[in-house]
Tab-separated table of C-alpha atoms and ligand atoms in Angstrom:
chain	number	residue	atom	x	y	z
X	1	MET	CA	26.787	15.417	-31.152
X	2	ALA	CA	23.281	14.248	-31.545
X	3	GLN	CA	22.889	16.696	-34.390
X	4	SER	CA	24.866	14.311	-36.575
X	5	LEU	CA	22.405	11.589	-35.648
X	6	ILE	CA	19.554	13.746	-36.771
X	7	ASP	CA	21.289	14.493	-40.056
X	8	LEU	CA	21.841	10.805	-40.568
X	9	LEU	CA	18.221	10.097	-39.844
X	10	ARG	CA	17.143	12.774	-42.281
X	11	GLU	CA	19.152	11.061	-44.949
X	12	THR	CA	17.977	7.534	-44.312
X	13	HIS	CA	14.350	8.134	-43.272
X	14	PRO	CA	13.431	11.493	-44.759
X	15	ASP	CA	9.682	11.056	-44.450
X	16	ALA	CA	9.707	9.704	-40.881
X	17	ILE	CA	10.669	12.966	-39.219
X	18	VAL	CA	8.027	15.508	-38.292
X	19	SER	CA	10.221	18.029	-36.532
X	20	THR	CA	13.346	18.228	-34.370
X	21	PRO	CA	12.554	20.455	-31.408
X	22	GLY	CA	15.889	20.173	-29.651
X	23	HIS	CA	16.546	21.994	-26.429
X	24	ARG	CA	19.983	23.002	-25.136
X	25	GLY	CA	21.850	20.222	-26.825
X	26	ASP	CA	19.377	17.496	-26.002
X	27	GLU	CA	18.185	16.526	-29.400
X	28	VAL	CA	14.616	15.383	-29.895
X	29	VAL	CA	13.188	13.850	-33.016
X	30	VAL	CA	9.442	13.767	-33.439
X	31	VAL	CA	8.742	10.771	-35.611
X	32	ARG	CA	5.699	9.534	-37.430
X	33	ARG	CA	3.983	6.589	-35.826
X	34	GLU	CA	4.010	4.500	-38.995
X	35	GLN	CA	7.788	4.604	-39.252
X	36	LEU	CA	8.544	4.204	-35.553
X	37	VAL	CA	9.591	0.576	-35.695
X	38	ASP	CA	11.759	1.121	-38.772
X	39	VAL	CA	13.469	4.093	-37.235
X	40	CYS	CA	14.041	2.268	-33.962
X	41	ARG	CA	15.481	-0.776	-35.635
X	42	PHE	CA	17.787	1.407	-37.702
X	43	LEU	CA	18.937	3.381	-34.678
X	44	LYS	CA	19.708	0.258	-32.742
X	45	GLU	CA	21.423	-1.774	-35.408
X	46	ASP	CA	23.312	0.716	-37.503
X	47	PRO	CA	26.944	0.952	-36.295
X	48	ARG	CA	26.951	4.719	-36.773
X	49	THR	CA	24.148	5.246	-34.299
X	50	ASP	CA	24.479	2.179	-32.052
X	51	LEU	CA	21.651	3.231	-29.729
X	52	LYS	CA	21.463	-0.117	-27.965
X	53	LEU	CA	20.263	1.261	-24.653
X	54	LEU	CA	16.616	2.125	-24.223
X	55	ALA	CA	16.906	3.994	-20.959
X	56	GLN	CA	13.268	4.877	-20.553
X	57	ILE	CA	9.949	5.323	-22.230
X	58	ALA	CA	8.014	8.230	-20.806
X	59	GLY	CA	4.445	9.318	-21.236
X	60	VAL	CA	3.259	12.914	-21.168
X	61	ASP	CA	-0.260	14.228	-20.918
X	62	LEU	CA	-0.540	17.870	-22.015
X	63	LEU	CA	-4.184	18.227	-21.167
X	64	THR	CA	-4.378	21.999	-21.353
X	65	TYR	CA	-0.715	22.789	-21.450
X	66	ALA	CA	-0.440	25.296	-24.253
X	67	THR	CA	3.011	25.420	-25.774
X	68	GLU	CA	4.519	27.029	-28.817
X	69	ALA	CA	3.840	23.860	-30.725
X	70	THR	CA	0.195	23.640	-29.758
X	71	GLY	CA	-0.489	27.366	-29.983
X	72	GLY	CA	-0.239	29.740	-27.030
X	73	GLY	CA	2.437	30.875	-24.642
X	74	ALA	CA	3.919	28.362	-22.251
X	75	LEU	CA	3.810	30.710	-19.265
X	76	ALA	CA	0.151	31.549	-19.608
X	77	SER	CA	-0.730	28.165	-18.204
X	78	ILE	CA	0.993	28.273	-14.854
X	79	GLU	CA	-1.597	30.018	-12.731
X	80	VAL	CA	-4.626	28.007	-13.738
X	81	PRO	CA	-4.256	24.299	-12.953
X	82	ALA	CA	-4.132	21.897	-15.826
X	83	TYR	CA	-7.354	20.116	-15.001
X	84	ASP	CA	-9.412	23.310	-14.957
X	85	LEU	CA	-11.089	22.497	-18.225
X	86	GLU	CA	-13.562	25.340	-18.052
X	87	ARG	CA	-10.939	28.035	-18.104
X	88	LYS	CA	-8.444	26.311	-20.302
X	89	ARG	CA	-8.760	24.859	-23.700
X	90	PRO	CA	-7.585	21.243	-24.085
X	91	VAL	CA	-4.830	20.842	-26.627
X	92	GLU	CA	-4.417	18.278	-29.369
X	93	PRO	CA	-2.366	16.197	-29.889
X	94	ARG	CA	-2.771	15.641	-26.223
X	95	TYR	CA	-0.374	12.808	-25.413
X	96	GLN	CA	3.282	12.328	-26.062
X	97	VAL	CA	5.394	9.228	-25.679
X	98	ALA	CA	9.130	9.735	-25.512
X	99	TYR	CA	11.793	7.088	-26.040
X	100	ASN	CA	15.092	8.006	-24.434
X	101	LEU	CA	17.859	6.198	-26.232
X	102	GLY	CA	21.538	6.050	-25.494
X	103	SER	CA	24.724	4.514	-26.708
X	104	VAL	CA	27.207	3.372	-24.126
X	105	VAL	CA	29.978	2.881	-26.658
X	106	LYS	CA	29.517	6.011	-28.731
X	107	LYS	CA	28.559	8.154	-25.727
X	108	HIS	CA	25.653	9.942	-27.328
X	109	ARG	CA	21.942	9.945	-26.773
X	110	LEU	CA	18.782	10.787	-28.597
X	111	ARG	CA	15.140	11.179	-27.737
X	112	LEU	CA	12.398	10.008	-30.047
X	113	ARG	CA	8.982	11.418	-29.511
X	114	LEU	CA	5.556	10.479	-30.736
X	115	GLU	CA	2.576	12.755	-30.584
X	116	LEU	CA	-0.812	11.172	-30.121
X	117	ARG	CA	-4.280	12.509	-30.522
X	118	SER	CA	-6.611	11.455	-27.737
X	119	ASP	CA	-9.015	9.742	-30.123
X	120	ASP	CA	-6.397	7.403	-31.562
X	121	MET	CA	-3.975	6.148	-28.941
X	122	LYS	CA	-2.310	3.235	-30.636
X	123	ILE	CA	1.426	2.790	-31.090
X	124	PRO	CA	3.316	-0.122	-32.593
X	125	THR	CA	5.328	-1.896	-29.933
X	126	VAL	CA	9.124	-1.906	-29.923
X	127	THR	CA	9.464	-4.948	-27.683
X	128	GLY	CA	10.899	-6.809	-30.660
X	129	ILE	CA	13.818	-4.387	-30.726
X	130	TRP	CA	14.607	-3.685	-27.103
X	131	ARG	CA	13.380	-6.294	-24.645
X	132	THR	CA	13.283	-3.716	-21.892
X	133	ALA	CA	10.533	-1.910	-23.753
X	134	ASP	CA	8.213	-4.599	-22.493
X	135	TRP	CA	7.741	-3.281	-18.960
X	136	TRP	CA	8.025	0.339	-19.986
X	137	GLU	CA	5.193	-0.063	-22.431
X	138	ARG	CA	3.086	-1.776	-19.832
X	139	TYR	CA	3.832	1.115	-17.534
X	140	ILE	CA	2.715	3.680	-20.105
X	141	TYR	CA	-0.383	1.627	-20.759
X	142	ASP	CA	-1.098	1.391	-17.034
X	143	MET	CA	-0.705	5.082	-16.338
X	144	PHE	CA	-1.898	6.737	-19.559
X	145	GLY	CA	-3.917	4.136	-21.405
X	146	VAL	CA	-1.835	4.158	-24.555
X	147	GLU	CA	-2.309	0.949	-26.443
X	148	PHE	CA	0.819	-0.716	-27.798
X	149	VAL	CA	-0.181	-2.803	-30.766
X	150	GLY	CA	1.592	-6.131	-30.876
X	151	HIS	CA	2.779	-6.151	-27.275
X	152	PRO	CA	2.937	-9.766	-26.019
X	153	ASN	CA	1.249	-9.109	-22.689
X	154	LEU	CA	-0.287	-5.680	-22.368
X	155	THR	CA	-1.623	-5.757	-18.803
X	156	ARG	CA	-1.343	-3.413	-15.879
X	157	ILE	CA	2.042	-3.509	-14.243
X	158	MET	CA	1.727	-1.313	-11.154
X	159	MET	CA	-1.953	-0.969	-10.462
X	160	TYR	CA	-4.122	-3.988	-9.749
X	161	PRO	CA	-6.355	-5.454	-12.447
X	162	GLU	CA	-9.573	-4.156	-10.877
X	163	PHE	CA	-8.403	-0.563	-11.113
X	164	GLN	CA	-10.576	1.650	-13.313
X	165	GLY	CA	-9.089	4.439	-15.379
X	166	PHE	CA	-5.582	5.696	-15.904
X	167	PRO	CA	-4.206	7.587	-12.918
X	168	LEU	CA	-1.553	9.775	-14.520
X	169	ARG	CA	-3.935	11.332	-16.990
X	170	LYS	CA	-4.403	14.919	-16.002
X	171	ASP	CA	-8.159	14.598	-15.904
X	172	TYR	CA	-8.122	11.709	-13.417
X	173	PRO	CA	-9.718	13.260	-10.304
X	174	VAL	CA	-7.047	14.041	-7.741
X	175	ARG	CA	-8.933	12.703	-4.749
X	176	LYS	CA	-10.747	9.868	-6.413
X	177	ARG	CA	-10.643	6.654	-4.394
X	178	GLN	CA	-11.424	3.202	-5.625
X	179	PRO	CA	-12.680	0.351	-3.470
X	180	LEU	CA	-10.267	-2.011	-1.782
X	181	VAL	CA	-9.804	-5.289	-3.579
X	182	PRO	CA	-9.594	-8.909	-2.442
X	183	GLU	CA	-6.379	-10.819	-2.561
X	184	LEU	CA	-5.183	-12.003	-5.937
X	185	ASP	CA	-4.834	-15.696	-6.543
X	186	PHE	CA	-1.317	-16.682	-7.281
X	187	PRO	CA	0.485	-19.960	-7.539
X	188	ASP	CA	2.681	-20.273	-4.511
X	189	LEU	CA	5.577	-22.315	-5.737
X	190	VAL	CA	5.763	-24.324	-2.533
X	191	ARG	CA	2.245	-25.032	-1.411
X	192	GLY	CA	0.345	-21.911	-2.214
X	193	PRO	CA	-3.142	-20.722	-1.481
X	194	GLY	CA	-5.622	-20.171	-4.251
X	195	PRO	CA	-6.273	-22.115	-7.391
X	196	GLY	CA	-3.359	-20.766	-9.411
X	197	PRO	CA	-3.230	-20.569	-13.192
X	198	GLY	CA	-6.431	-21.418	-14.901
X	199	GLY	CA	-8.389	-20.848	-11.677
X	200	ALA	CA	-10.307	-17.809	-10.540
X	201	GLY	CA	-8.789	-14.401	-11.079
X	202	VAL	CA	-5.624	-13.537	-12.900
X	203	PRO	CA	-2.700	-15.592	-11.671
X	204	MET	CA	0.383	-13.653	-10.682
X	205	SER	CA	2.457	-15.746	-13.050
X	206	GLN	CA	0.616	-14.380	-16.006
X	207	THR	CA	1.344	-10.804	-15.113
X	208	HIS	CA	4.974	-11.488	-15.921
X	209	VAL	CA	6.034	-11.626	-19.483
X	210	GLY	CA	7.352	-14.837	-20.842
X	211	ARG	CA	5.508	-16.848	-18.248
X	212	ALA	CA	2.126	-16.423	-19.803
X	213	ASN	CA	2.173	-19.790	-21.482
X	214	VAL	CA	4.315	-21.687	-19.030
X	215	ASP	CA	2.834	-24.841	-17.614
X	216	PRO	CA	2.586	-24.243	-13.841
X	217	ASP	CA	3.542	-27.843	-13.134
X	218	ALA	CA	6.824	-27.275	-14.871
X	219	TYR	CA	8.001	-24.738	-12.280
X	220	ASP	CA	10.673	-25.844	-9.911
J	1	MET	CA	-32.811	-0.181	47.895
J	2	SER	CA	-30.304	2.434	46.929
J	3	ARG	CA	-27.958	1.829	44.097
J	4	LEU	CA	-24.668	0.360	45.059
J	5	PRO	CA	-21.551	1.678	43.396
J	6	VAL	CA	-20.520	0.098	40.168
J	7	LEU	CA	-17.421	-1.983	40.361
J	8	LYS	CA	-14.577	-0.231	38.612
J	9	PRO	CA	-12.059	-2.410	36.903
J	10	GLU	CA	-8.558	-1.918	38.109
J	11	GLY	CA	-6.053	0.220	36.377
J	12	ASN	CA	-6.130	2.547	33.464
J	13	VAL	CA	-8.764	0.879	31.335
J	14	PRO	CA	-9.585	2.724	28.131
J	15	GLU	CA	-12.957	4.409	27.953
J	16	SER	CA	-14.272	1.964	25.391
J	17	GLN	CA	-13.828	-0.948	27.761
J	18	HIS	CA	-15.649	0.601	30.676
J	19	LEU	CA	-18.748	-1.297	31.603
J	20	PRO	CA	-21.935	0.649	31.067
J	21	PRO	CA	-23.604	1.227	34.451
J	22	GLU	CA	-26.911	-0.554	33.624
J	23	GLU	CA	-25.390	-3.807	32.604
J	24	SER	CA	-22.603	-3.757	35.100
J	25	LEU	CA	-22.026	-6.787	37.178
J	26	PRO	CA	-23.085	-7.723	40.628
J	27	VAL	CA	-25.296	-5.541	42.676
J	28	LEU	CA	-23.931	-7.207	45.730
J	29	LEU	CA	-21.009	-9.520	45.866
J	30	THR	CA	-21.400	-12.997	47.153
J	31	ARG	CA	-18.419	-14.659	48.630
J	32	SER	CA	-17.763	-16.706	45.555
J	33	ASP	CA	-17.980	-13.578	43.411
J	34	GLU	CA	-15.519	-11.888	45.654
J	35	ALA	CA	-13.172	-14.788	45.453
J	36	LEU	CA	-13.527	-14.941	41.718
J	37	GLY	CA	-12.855	-11.237	41.476
J	38	PHE	CA	-9.761	-11.628	43.559
J	39	PHE	CA	-8.444	-14.382	41.344
J	40	GLU	CA	-9.404	-12.469	38.252
J	41	ARG	CA	-7.428	-9.487	39.384
J	42	LYS	CA	-4.449	-11.614	40.229
J	43	LEU	CA	-4.643	-13.469	36.960
J	44	SER	CA	-5.115	-10.287	34.951
J	45	GLY	CA	-2.150	-8.713	36.636
J	46	ALA	CA	0.065	-11.696	36.003
J	47	LEU	CA	-1.032	-12.164	32.410
J	48	GLY	CA	-0.817	-8.458	31.673
J	49	TRP	CA	2.648	-8.261	33.138
J	50	ALA	CA	3.812	-11.261	31.156
J	51	ARG	CA	2.280	-10.125	27.912
J	52	ALA	CA	3.308	-6.511	28.147
J	53	ASN	CA	6.925	-7.402	28.750
J	54	SER	CA	7.388	-9.985	26.058
J	55	LEU	CA	6.007	-8.424	22.926
J	56	PHE	CA	7.315	-10.271	19.924
J	57	GLN	CA	6.837	-8.052	16.938
J	58	TYR	CA	6.217	-8.763	13.329
J	59	PRO	CA	7.652	-5.793	11.426
J	60	PHE	CA	5.584	-5.248	8.288
J	61	VAL	CA	8.130	-2.903	6.777
J	62	THR	CA	7.140	-1.408	3.451
J	63	ALA	CA	8.770	1.997	3.159
J	64	CYS	CA	11.138	4.597	4.512
J	65	CYS	CA	9.906	4.275	8.097
J	66	GLY	CA	11.878	1.038	8.066
J	67	MET	CA	15.013	3.106	8.609
J	68	GLU	CA	13.611	4.443	11.815
J	69	TYR	CA	12.494	0.987	12.807
J	70	MET	CA	16.085	-0.200	12.411
J	71	SER	CA	17.289	2.626	14.565
J	72	VAL	CA	14.690	1.832	17.213
J	73	MET	CA	15.745	-1.780	17.246
J	74	ALA	CA	19.452	-1.098	17.272
J	75	GLY	CA	21.719	-0.364	20.192
J	76	ARG	CA	21.177	3.328	20.662
J	77	TYR	CA	17.438	3.244	21.332
J	78	ASP	CA	17.187	-0.456	21.985
J	79	LEU	CA	13.606	-1.585	21.956
J	80	ALA	CA	14.780	-4.700	23.807
J	81	ARG	CA	14.800	-2.701	27.029
J	82	PHE	CA	11.022	-2.804	26.952
J	83	GLY	CA	10.772	-6.502	26.356
J	84	ALA	CA	10.095	-6.148	22.649
J	85	GLU	CA	13.242	-7.973	21.941
J	86	TYR	CA	12.614	-10.330	19.086
J	87	PRO	CA	11.295	-9.480	15.688
J	88	ARG	CA	9.678	-12.665	14.447
J	89	PHE	CA	9.431	-12.976	10.736
J	90	THR	CA	6.500	-15.263	10.870
J	91	PRO	CA	3.201	-13.784	11.958
J	92	ARG	CA	2.287	-16.977	13.772
J	93	GLN	CA	4.831	-16.320	16.490
J	94	ALA	CA	4.209	-12.621	16.846
J	95	ASP	CA	2.104	-10.625	19.301
J	96	LEU	CA	2.542	-7.157	17.905
J	97	LEU	CA	2.083	-6.271	14.260
J	98	MET	CA	4.080	-3.152	13.509
J	99	ILE	CA	2.910	-1.578	10.275
J	100	VAL	CA	5.990	0.362	9.286
J	101	GLY	CA	5.439	2.399	6.156
J	102	THR	CA	3.042	3.113	3.352
J	103	ILE	CA	0.309	0.596	2.651
J	104	ASN	CA	-0.922	0.798	-0.891
J	105	VAL	CA	-4.131	-0.649	-2.183
J	106	LYS	CA	-2.452	-3.548	-3.898
J	107	GLN	CA	-0.743	-4.528	-0.661
J	108	THR	CA	-3.734	-4.182	1.613
J	109	PRO	CA	-5.015	-7.757	1.237
J	110	VAL	CA	-1.550	-9.021	2.134
J	111	LEU	CA	-1.557	-6.961	5.299
J	112	LYS	CA	-4.956	-8.345	6.157
J	113	ARG	CA	-3.751	-11.885	5.607
J	114	VAL	CA	-0.724	-11.320	7.813
J	115	TYR	CA	-2.948	-9.940	10.544
J	116	GLU	CA	-5.283	-12.881	10.306
J	117	GLN	CA	-2.383	-15.314	10.519
J	118	MET	CA	-1.273	-13.924	13.858
J	119	THR	CA	-2.432	-15.855	16.896
J	120	GLU	CA	-4.442	-14.269	19.659
J	121	PRO	CA	-3.757	-12.206	21.645
J	122	LYS	CA	-2.470	-9.706	19.110
J	123	TRP	CA	-1.944	-5.990	18.954
J	124	VAL	CA	-1.254	-3.604	16.130
J	125	MET	CA	0.874	-0.502	16.046
J	126	ALA	CA	0.659	1.936	13.123
J	127	PHE	CA	4.156	3.298	12.788
J	128	GLY	CA	4.293	6.662	11.012
J	129	VAL	CA	1.623	8.776	9.391
J	130	CYS	CA	1.442	6.621	6.291
J	131	ALA	CA	0.246	3.608	8.220
J	132	SER	CA	-1.963	5.755	10.444
J	133	SER	CA	-3.806	7.807	7.849
J	134	GLY	CA	-2.118	7.532	4.476
J	135	GLY	CA	-0.063	10.592	5.331
J	136	PHE	CA	0.652	12.890	2.469
J	137	TYR	CA	0.061	10.115	-0.027
J	138	ASP	CA	-3.448	11.370	-0.519
J	139	ASN	CA	-3.713	9.717	-3.896
J	140	TYR	CA	-5.115	6.919	-5.998
J	141	ALA	CA	-2.696	4.207	-4.948
J	142	THR	CA	-2.456	4.450	-1.164
J	143	THR	CA	-4.788	3.004	1.433
J	144	GLN	CA	-5.763	5.897	3.660
J	145	GLY	CA	-4.687	4.303	6.911
J	146	ALA	CA	-4.206	0.675	7.859
J	147	ASP	CA	-7.284	0.893	10.064
J	148	ARG	CA	-9.409	0.652	6.947
J	149	VAL	CA	-8.789	-3.074	7.042
J	150	ILE	CA	-7.529	-4.121	10.462
J	151	PRO	CA	-7.983	-2.740	13.981
J	152	VAL	CA	-5.097	-0.618	15.222
J	153	ASP	CA	-4.261	-0.228	18.913
J	154	VAL	CA	-1.752	2.563	18.913
J	155	TYR	CA	-0.889	5.180	16.328
J	156	VAL	CA	2.575	6.697	16.304
J	157	PRO	CA	2.557	9.902	14.272
J	158	GLY	CA	5.553	11.368	12.525
J	159	CYS	CA	7.143	11.087	9.141
J	160	PRO	CA	9.092	9.154	10.154
J	161	PRO	CA	8.468	9.145	13.926
J	162	ARG	CA	11.503	9.689	16.082
J	163	PRO	CA	12.586	6.614	18.038
J	164	GLU	CA	11.481	8.287	21.251
J	165	GLN	CA	7.984	8.524	19.852
J	166	VAL	CA	8.014	4.849	19.040
J	167	LEU	CA	9.192	3.991	22.529
J	168	ASP	CA	6.444	6.194	23.905
J	169	GLY	CA	3.905	4.426	21.728
J	170	LEU	CA	5.186	1.077	22.919
J	171	LYS	CA	4.840	2.126	26.528
J	172	ILE	CA	1.293	3.284	25.929
J	173	LEU	CA	0.543	-0.067	24.358
J	174	GLN	CA	2.119	-1.859	27.309
J	175	GLU	CA	-0.056	0.171	29.636
J	176	LYS	CA	-3.079	-0.904	27.661
J	177	ILE	CA	-2.052	-4.542	27.779
J	178	ARG	CA	-1.361	-4.418	31.499
J	179	SER	CA	-4.761	-2.960	32.252
J	180	GLN	CA	-6.717	-5.467	30.236
J	181	ARG	CA	-9.104	-7.600	32.239
J	182	HIS	CA	-9.129	-11.314	31.866
J	183	GLN	CA	-12.226	-13.199	32.854
J	184	LEU	CA	-12.035	-16.521	34.580
J	185	HIS	CA	-15.104	-17.563	32.617
J	186	THR	CA	-14.015	-17.783	29.080
J	187	VAL	CA	-17.405	-19.092	28.027
J	188	GLU	CA	-20.147	-16.550	28.308
J	189	LYS	CA	-23.174	-17.583	30.297
J	190	SER	CA	-26.384	-17.825	28.382
J	191	ARG	CA	-29.191	-15.436	29.122
J	192	GLU	CA	-31.292	-18.016	30.967
J	193	ILE	CA	-28.519	-19.073	33.280
J	194	GLU	CA	-27.775	-15.469	34.059
J	195	ASP	CA	-31.432	-14.778	34.791
J	196	ALA	CA	-31.613	-17.829	37.022
J	197	ASP	CA	-28.524	-16.601	38.834
J	198	GLU	CA	-30.129	-13.212	39.313
J	199	GLU	CA	-33.201	-14.907	40.733
J	200	LYS	CA	-31.098	-16.910	43.131
J	201	LYS	CA	-29.270	-13.815	44.236
J	202	LYS	CA	-32.476	-11.930	44.813
J	203	ARG	CA	-33.956	-14.744	46.858
J	204	PHE	CA	-30.790	-14.907	48.891
J	205	LEU	CA	-30.791	-11.183	49.381
J	206	GLY	CA	-34.435	-11.145	50.291
J	207	LYS	CA	-33.804	-13.662	53.018
J	208	TRP	CA	-31.054	-11.524	54.381
J	209	LEU	CA	-32.977	-8.289	54.257
J	210	ASN	CA	-36.104	-9.747	55.768
J	211	ARG	CA	-34.323	-11.319	58.616
Y	301	SF4	S1	5.436	8.129	7.358
Y	301	SF4	FE1	7.036	9.196	6.190
Y	301	SF4	S2	8.899	8.030	6.639
Y	301	SF4	FE2	7.153	6.732	7.189
Y	301	SF4	S3	6.712	5.485	5.404
Y	301	SF4	FE3	5.427	7.301	5.267
Y	301	SF4	S4	6.611	8.738	4.055
Y	301	SF4	FE4	8.035	7.177	4.741
């Protein structure tokens, strides 16, 4: 079913597609970064594709995971752990970001994938197309350090602001601990502690999108 | 003069609260000391009994252990039998902080604030291995045990602990509360006053021994 989507995409955006490494009926399109926003907008708005649901954006770090695509057998990598950089060669492009799209009406789905080299981790944001991309992109930024260019509020979403590094990268040390942090200032809507927006630290209100520029006095 | 036996506090006092023999209290009891001791014991017993049997808990429930907490509170295991009847959802009215579940680094300052908001006397129970030691969440996000930030009185292991284990932990905590000593003097005497008291005692003793 998704094969027809790929054919359609080949017709409309012939130079956006790098490859289509589908697997058992789950079709994957590897797209070029420059055309990502165009492709996404087309996939969402065209009635033939109607991929209005962005179910998830996922990040992948293939630190030393040799695959067919990156040269080397997939099974060779199982016995030596991924972070053993002395015995395994890191692969490039190292990161992948996958957009899992679906259509509720048409009952089909499609996965877009971007491949990123570790020296250039910038992606155009798709928050203008799917609003839900907002938190997903912050999540990918938080865990993998991928920078989404044009995102309205690219801050950490799960970890705290003082956290150093990106924990889901395969070369983040497994047992690394970071110091405990003091409490974050946040504007308690009733009579809260701490100075609130504009005061010390990053106010909780500004970690939520759409509230970044809201006047705290205007809350009710 | 041979050394007189050190006064042992009553009950099952934990090792850490034993008085070291050098600094232990009276060499010889005067009558007022004896009377004070008697009242102290009575008071400690009464306070311990009252406190141990009316533990209001503040459940700081963050993760899956909460299920077991519900089961412990509900009819089948019924924590109310041990006097821990009411969960209070404000720390200011609670005696026992139950840390039920995983504490991650982002949450740790909140836990600390909740602990600091509780009024004295207060006790803390770490419910499950996550609260006790981080458990198997040996990773970047989890605080490796609530005792990194606040003192914990009793650790209940298990993932999650069975209700019987929790009841056992509660009884151990009650034992600890019952055996706590309460001093009639809440204000500590200064060094000089204590020395003067010693002097007085010695003079008094000397009179007696020389007689
Ligand atoms: S100890 Fe086990 S059951 Fe309890 S919070 Fe941790 S993981 Fe969940």
